[in-house]
Short mmCIF file of C-alpha atoms in Angstrom, two decimals:
data_model
loop_
_atom_site.label_atom_id
_atom_site.label_comp_id
_atom_site.label_asym_id
_atom_site.label_seq_id
_atom_site.Cartn_x
_atom_site.Cartn_y
_atom_site.Cartn_z
CA MET F 268 -11.88 11.12 -22.20
CA LYS F 269 -8.80 10.50 -21.45
CA LEU F 270 -7.79 7.22 -20.13
CA VAL F 271 -4.56 6.65 -18.20
CA LEU F 272 -3.21 3.08 -17.16
CA ALA F 273 -1.67 2.81 -13.37
CA SER F 274 0.70 -0.47 -12.78
CA HIS F 275 3.45 -2.19 -11.36
CA GLY F 276 5.18 -2.59 -13.66
CA GLY F 277 5.29 -2.55 -17.77
CA LEU F 278 1.12 -4.30 -17.52
CA GLY F 279 -0.55 -0.98 -17.44
CA CYS F 280 1.26 -0.07 -21.38
CA GLU F 281 0.95 -3.81 -22.13
CA MET F 282 -2.70 -3.88 -21.89
CA ILE F 283 -2.80 -0.97 -23.78
CA ARG F 284 -1.46 -2.38 -26.91
CA ALA F 285 -3.31 -5.67 -26.10
CA VAL F 286 -7.04 -3.89 -27.01
CA ALA F 287 -4.93 -2.33 -29.36
CA MET F 288 -5.83 -5.59 -31.29
CA ILE F 289 -9.27 -5.70 -31.13
CA LEU F 290 -10.28 -2.31 -31.61
CA GLY F 291 -7.23 -0.80 -33.38
CA VAL F 292 -4.76 1.34 -33.02
CA SER F 293 -6.11 4.80 -31.92
CA VAL F 294 -6.16 2.89 -28.50
CA LEU F 295 -2.93 4.72 -28.73
CA GLU F 296 -3.86 8.33 -28.91
CA LYS F 297 -7.11 7.54 -26.39
CA ALA F 298 -4.63 5.73 -23.45
CA LYS F 299 -1.35 6.39 -21.95
CA CYS F 300 0.02 4.59 -19.38
CA VAL F 301 2.22 4.72 -15.91
CA GLU F 302 4.45 2.30 -14.69
CA LEU F 303 6.15 2.15 -11.62
CA LEU F 304 9.40 0.64 -10.83
CA GLU F 305 10.34 -2.03 -8.99
CA GLY F 306 11.39 -0.32 -5.57
CA GLU F 307 9.76 3.33 -6.58
CA SER F 308 8.42 5.78 -4.08
CA LEU F 309 4.88 6.83 -3.41
CA GLU F 310 5.44 10.59 -4.25
CA ASN F 311 7.43 10.00 -6.63
CA TYR F 312 4.97 7.72 -8.29
CA TYR F 313 2.22 10.93 -7.45
CA GLU F 314 4.32 12.92 -9.20
CA LYS F 315 5.28 11.08 -11.79
CA LEU F 316 1.40 10.23 -12.34
CA SER F 317 0.50 13.68 -11.61
CA LYS F 318 1.99 14.58 -15.16
CA SER F 319 0.28 12.36 -17.06
CA VAL F 320 -3.50 13.05 -15.65
CA ASP F 321 -5.65 15.91 -15.78
CA GLY F 322 -9.51 16.28 -14.37
CA GLU F 323 -11.53 14.80 -16.61
CA THR F 324 -8.76 11.76 -16.79
CA ILE F 325 -10.42 8.27 -16.00
CA VAL F 326 -7.71 6.41 -14.22
CA LEU F 327 -7.21 2.68 -14.22
CA CYS F 328 -5.56 0.79 -11.82
CA ASP F 329 -4.35 -2.83 -11.68
CA LEU F 330 -4.69 -3.31 -8.15
CA PHE F 331 -6.70 -1.59 -5.75
CA GLY F 332 -4.03 -0.93 -1.95
CA GLY F 333 -0.80 -0.64 -4.15
CA THR F 334 0.65 2.08 -5.20
CA PRO F 335 -0.26 3.20 -7.67
CA SER F 336 -4.22 2.90 -6.62
CA ARG F 337 -3.12 4.78 -4.32
CA ALA F 338 -1.48 7.75 -5.39
CA ALA F 339 -4.90 7.71 -8.27
CA LEU F 340 -6.43 8.04 -4.97
CA MET F 341 -5.24 10.26 -3.81
CA LEU F 342 -5.08 12.49 -6.90
CA LEU F 343 -8.54 12.44 -7.60
CA GLN F 344 -9.44 13.31 -3.54
CA GLU F 345 -7.74 16.62 -5.14
CA GLY F 346 -9.78 16.43 -7.58
CA LYS F 347 -6.98 16.41 -10.12
CA VAL F 348 -8.31 13.44 -11.99
CA LYS F 349 -12.23 12.82 -12.84
CA ALA F 350 -12.55 8.90 -11.55
CA VAL F 351 -10.26 5.94 -10.50
CA LEU F 352 -11.05 2.38 -10.95
CA THR F 353 -9.21 -0.51 -9.44
CA GLY F 354 -8.88 -4.71 -10.02
CA PHE F 355 -8.35 -3.39 -14.44
CA ASN F 356 -8.58 -6.30 -16.77
CA MET F 357 -9.28 -6.18 -20.59
CA ALA F 358 -13.15 -6.32 -20.66
CA MET F 359 -13.21 -3.27 -18.37
CA VAL F 360 -10.49 -1.44 -20.94
CA ILE F 361 -12.45 -2.37 -23.96
CA ASP F 362 -15.58 -1.58 -21.94
CA LEU F 363 -13.76 2.25 -20.87
CA LEU F 364 -13.15 2.88 -24.04
CA SER F 365 -16.24 2.11 -26.19
CA ASN F 366 -19.22 2.33 -24.07
CA GLY F 367 -19.52 5.51 -25.47
CA ALA F 368 -20.53 7.20 -22.22
CA SER F 369 -21.16 10.70 -21.97
CA SER F 370 -20.11 11.72 -18.48
CA ALA F 371 -17.51 10.04 -16.36
CA GLU F 372 -19.83 8.13 -13.35
CA ASP F 373 -22.33 6.75 -16.79
CA ALA F 374 -18.16 5.02 -18.12
CA ALA F 375 -17.49 3.96 -15.08
CA LYS F 376 -19.65 2.50 -13.63
CA SER F 377 -20.45 0.36 -16.86
CA ALA F 378 -16.87 -0.55 -17.55
CA ARG F 379 -17.14 -1.89 -13.41
CA ASP F 380 -20.26 -3.68 -15.13
CA ALA F 381 -18.27 -5.16 -17.79
CA GLY F 382 -15.42 -5.33 -16.34
CA LEU F 383 -16.94 -7.57 -13.32
CA GLN F 384 -18.94 -9.20 -16.49
CA GLY F 385 -15.90 -10.44 -17.71
CA ILE F 386 -14.57 -12.75 -14.58
CA ARG F 387 -15.82 -16.11 -15.06
CA ALA F 388 -13.89 -19.62 -13.25
CA PHE F 389 -14.39 -22.87 -14.77
CA ILE F 390 -13.91 -26.50 -13.45
CA GLY F 391 -13.21 -29.45 -15.06
CA PRO F 392 -14.09 -30.91 -18.55
CA SER F 393 -17.84 -30.52 -18.05
CA LEU F 394 -17.26 -26.52 -18.03
CA SER F 395 -19.41 -26.68 -14.50
CA GLU F 396 -19.18 -22.75 -13.58
CA VAL F 397 -18.47 -21.13 -10.76
CA THR F 398 -22.01 -18.57 -9.83
CA GLU F 399 -21.51 -17.98 -6.87
CA SER F 400 -18.50 -15.77 -5.17
CA PRO F 401 -19.27 -13.46 -2.60
CA GLY F 402 -18.14 -10.38 -5.25
CA GLU F 403 -21.14 -11.56 -7.23
CA SER F 404 -23.82 -10.87 -4.40
CA PHE F 405 -22.79 -8.56 -3.28
CA TYR F 406 -23.05 -7.01 -7.40
CA ARG F 407 -26.68 -8.46 -8.09
CA LYS F 408 -27.61 -6.90 -4.60
CA ASN F 409 -25.93 -4.11 -5.90
CA LYS F 410 -28.11 -4.09 -9.04
CA GLU F 411 -31.54 -5.24 -7.63
CA GLN F 412 -31.27 -1.85 -5.37
CA ILE F 413 -31.36 0.05 -8.85
CA MET G 254 7.82 -3.81 30.63
CA GLN G 255 8.05 -6.70 27.37
CA GLN G 256 5.64 -5.40 25.10
CA LYS G 257 5.04 -9.05 22.70
CA ASN G 258 2.32 -8.21 21.87
CA ILE G 259 2.48 -5.34 19.73
CA PHE G 260 4.63 -6.11 16.41
CA ILE G 261 6.59 -3.33 14.75
CA ARG G 262 7.07 -3.12 11.14
CA ILE G 263 8.75 0.78 9.74
CA ASP G 264 7.31 0.85 6.00
CA ASP G 265 6.84 4.36 4.47
CA ARG G 266 4.01 3.27 2.22
CA PHE G 267 1.57 2.48 5.67
CA ILE G 268 -0.81 1.26 5.13
CA HIS G 269 -0.47 -0.97 1.84
CA GLY G 270 -2.95 -3.26 -0.17
CA GLN G 271 -1.49 -7.45 0.09
CA VAL G 272 1.67 -6.31 2.28
CA THR G 273 -0.84 -4.75 5.13
CA ALA G 274 -2.99 -7.92 4.78
CA ALA G 275 -0.68 -10.00 4.52
CA TRP G 276 1.43 -9.52 7.17
CA THR G 277 -1.74 -8.68 9.24
CA LYS G 278 -2.07 -12.60 8.97
CA LYS G 279 1.40 -13.56 9.75
CA VAL G 280 1.65 -11.47 12.97
CA GLY G 281 -1.49 -12.31 13.61
CA ALA G 282 -2.53 -8.60 13.86
CA THR G 283 -5.94 -7.29 15.48
CA SER G 284 -5.46 -4.30 15.02
CA ILE G 285 -3.44 -2.47 13.30
CA TRP G 286 -1.35 1.20 14.59
CA VAL G 287 -0.85 4.09 11.78
CA VAL G 288 2.03 5.64 13.81
CA ASN G 289 2.49 8.95 11.68
CA ASP G 290 1.48 13.01 12.92
CA LYS G 291 1.34 13.78 9.03
CA ILE G 292 -0.77 11.60 8.06
CA ALA G 293 -2.86 11.46 11.50
CA GLY G 294 -3.23 15.63 10.97
CA ASN G 295 -4.36 14.95 7.44
CA PRO G 296 -7.72 13.94 7.11
CA ALA G 297 -7.29 12.69 3.45
CA LEU G 298 -4.46 10.83 3.79
CA LYS G 299 -6.29 9.30 7.35
CA GLN G 300 -8.63 8.30 4.82
CA LEU G 301 -6.97 6.69 2.28
CA GLN G 302 -5.36 4.35 5.26
CA ILE G 303 -9.32 3.48 6.80
CA MET G 304 -9.46 3.02 2.92
CA LEU G 305 -6.95 0.13 2.03
CA ALA G 306 -7.69 -1.29 5.82
CA PRO G 307 -7.83 -5.12 5.20
CA PRO G 308 -11.67 -6.66 5.79
CA GLY G 309 -11.68 -7.65 9.26
CA VAL G 310 -9.23 -5.70 11.27
CA SER G 311 -9.28 -2.02 13.20
CA VAL G 312 -7.37 0.34 12.75
CA ALA G 313 -5.68 3.35 14.00
CA VAL G 314 -4.14 6.52 12.80
CA LEU G 315 -2.74 8.25 15.35
CA LYS G 316 0.01 10.46 16.31
CA ILE G 317 2.66 9.79 18.37
CA GLU G 318 1.99 11.27 20.97
CA GLU G 319 -1.17 9.99 21.17
CA ALA G 320 0.27 6.23 20.42
CA VAL G 321 2.51 6.73 23.67
CA GLU G 322 -1.49 7.00 24.96
CA LYS G 323 -3.09 4.20 24.03
CA ILE G 324 -0.67 1.69 24.03
CA LYS G 325 -1.21 2.17 27.87
CA ASN G 326 -4.42 0.58 27.75
CA LEU G 327 -3.67 -2.10 25.48
CA LYS G 328 -5.50 -5.54 26.37
CA ASN G 329 -3.52 -8.89 26.11
CA ASN G 330 -5.78 -10.94 23.82
CA GLU G 331 -5.14 -7.93 21.63
CA LYS G 332 -2.57 -7.92 18.80
CA VAL G 333 -1.29 -5.01 17.57
CA LEU G 334 0.12 -4.30 14.03
CA MET G 335 1.97 -1.11 13.80
CA LEU G 336 3.83 0.51 11.69
CA PHE G 337 4.87 3.03 11.79
CA GLU G 338 7.34 5.56 8.41
CA ASN G 339 11.39 5.42 9.67
CA PRO G 340 13.25 4.99 12.44
CA VAL G 341 13.38 8.06 13.69
CA ASP G 342 9.85 7.53 14.81
CA VAL G 343 9.29 3.83 16.91
CA LEU G 344 13.00 5.40 18.55
CA ALA G 345 11.16 7.75 19.78
CA PHE G 346 7.79 6.09 20.81
CA LEU G 347 9.74 3.39 22.08
CA GLU G 348 11.49 6.07 23.74
CA LYS G 349 8.57 7.91 25.38
CA SER G 350 5.68 5.26 26.25
CA GLY G 351 9.41 2.79 28.12
CA VAL G 352 7.59 -0.02 25.64
CA LYS G 353 10.55 -2.33 25.49
CA VAL G 354 10.05 -4.37 21.87
CA ASP G 355 12.35 -7.86 21.14
CA SER G 356 12.31 -6.16 17.60
CA VAL G 357 11.57 -4.07 15.17
CA GLN G 358 11.42 -4.88 10.99
CA LEU G 359 12.33 -3.25 8.88
CA GLY G 360 9.93 -3.14 5.53
CA GLN G 361 10.05 -0.57 2.91
CA MET G 362 11.43 2.60 2.90
CA GLY G 363 11.39 3.99 -0.70
CA TYR G 364 15.30 6.34 -2.65
CA ARG G 365 15.14 9.92 -1.44
CA ALA G 366 18.48 12.11 -2.62
CA GLY G 367 20.74 11.72 0.43
CA ARG G 368 20.43 8.37 1.54
CA VAL G 369 22.21 5.07 1.50
CA LYS G 370 20.69 2.03 0.59
CA ILE G 371 21.14 -0.66 2.53
CA GLU G 372 19.21 -3.36 1.09
CA LYS G 373 16.99 -4.21 -1.44
CA THR G 374 13.89 -1.40 -0.85
CA PHE G 375 15.79 -0.15 2.70
CA ASP G 376 17.15 3.46 2.09
CA ILE G 377 18.34 5.00 5.39
CA GLY G 378 19.77 8.28 5.70
CA PRO G 379 22.49 9.59 8.15
CA GLU G 380 18.50 10.70 10.58
CA ASP G 381 18.01 6.86 10.31
CA HIS G 382 21.29 5.71 10.81
CA LYS G 383 21.29 7.00 14.19
CA ALA G 384 18.45 5.64 15.39
CA LEU G 385 18.83 2.17 14.42
CA LEU G 386 22.70 2.25 16.13
CA LYS G 387 20.08 3.57 19.42
CA LEU G 388 17.91 0.62 18.60
CA LEU G 389 20.33 -1.68 18.64
CA ASP G 390 22.97 -0.38 21.85
CA MET G 391 18.35 -0.68 23.54
CA GLY G 392 18.54 -4.16 22.99
CA VAL G 393 16.44 -3.60 20.14
CA LYS G 394 17.41 -6.56 17.07
CA LEU G 395 16.00 -5.33 13.63
CA TYR G 396 14.78 -7.86 10.71
CA TYR G 397 14.51 -6.69 7.05
CA GLN G 398 11.84 -7.98 5.93
CA GLN G 399 9.41 -7.09 2.65
CA LEU G 400 6.89 -9.71 2.69
CA PRO G 401 6.30 -13.33 4.69
CA ASP G 402 7.05 -15.59 2.15
CA PHE G 403 10.23 -13.75 0.36
CA PRO G 404 12.89 -13.60 0.92
CA PRO G 405 11.65 -16.24 3.09
CA LYS G 406 13.91 -15.51 6.29
CA PRO G 407 14.41 -12.19 7.81
CA VAL G 408 18.11 -10.70 7.67
CA ASP G 409 19.66 -9.99 10.56
CA MET G 410 21.06 -6.27 9.68
CA GLU G 411 22.70 -5.35 13.21
CA GLN G 412 26.05 -6.38 11.67
CA LYS G 413 25.15 -4.07 8.34
CA ILE G 414 23.56 -1.10 10.16
CA ARG G 415 26.95 -1.03 12.78
CA SER G 416 29.68 -0.67 10.44
CA LEU G 417 27.68 1.54 7.54
CA ARG G 418 28.97 4.87 8.09
CA LEU G 419 26.84 8.07 6.97
CA GLY G 420 26.97 11.50 7.02
#
């Protein structure tokens, strides 16, 4: 499984370096990054990204709706990548590089779960935690159905 | 007829996640029309545009001719954010529909060979320049603004566009 992090600026490249601090430098070979430069067109970025992927690649994007995700979703429609995940965070990338899932679908599901679980909000000195959010209740409802 | 309930933005990314969400909110749009012959004629590109729409806003992906027809039935309580790829398409739409607008917003046109940068995120070629001049002559104000709060004030482009010499 090949991972490509697609992001605005150097976010994806730095994310890989950050994850390497946890999982070791082998990560640097398993995951690549493709930067969107300021003012770069979708067409140009699409070309750049398409050169870094193959049919087995999972693309991780920083922001759903942004240019990197749009290029990635276009490649997915064309069958040129295996899966696309958006809104990457460290927990998600770590999971993808270490969950050992056999299929892209399992890997994507597991990574999404890990990414969601990694997002928590604490308020005040008592560390009270915000537990309800539209995302979470949606996530729980879907889990109950499975 | 002066059409008050449409807002025209040129942005070659069309519906683009948070950028479009910001403008939809600012404009108070009830729907977004993506007006582009290529996207309207391609089911995959169309699907992506609809998928990227901000929540709670209806989206239509239309060819220029279809937008010309659809605007005739626009109700007064509707507010449409219209997204075009370039000024040539905007001009074609305004001429064919006879719709009059106060202003057109210049948002983003990426760099390509043969284009000249006129603002940070706006590059135009000779055909675009001609269309922009025509719009100015029709009394349409042209403002550059990429995001609602950045830069804080829209930039009036008339002088720059009129003094530009291209191809």
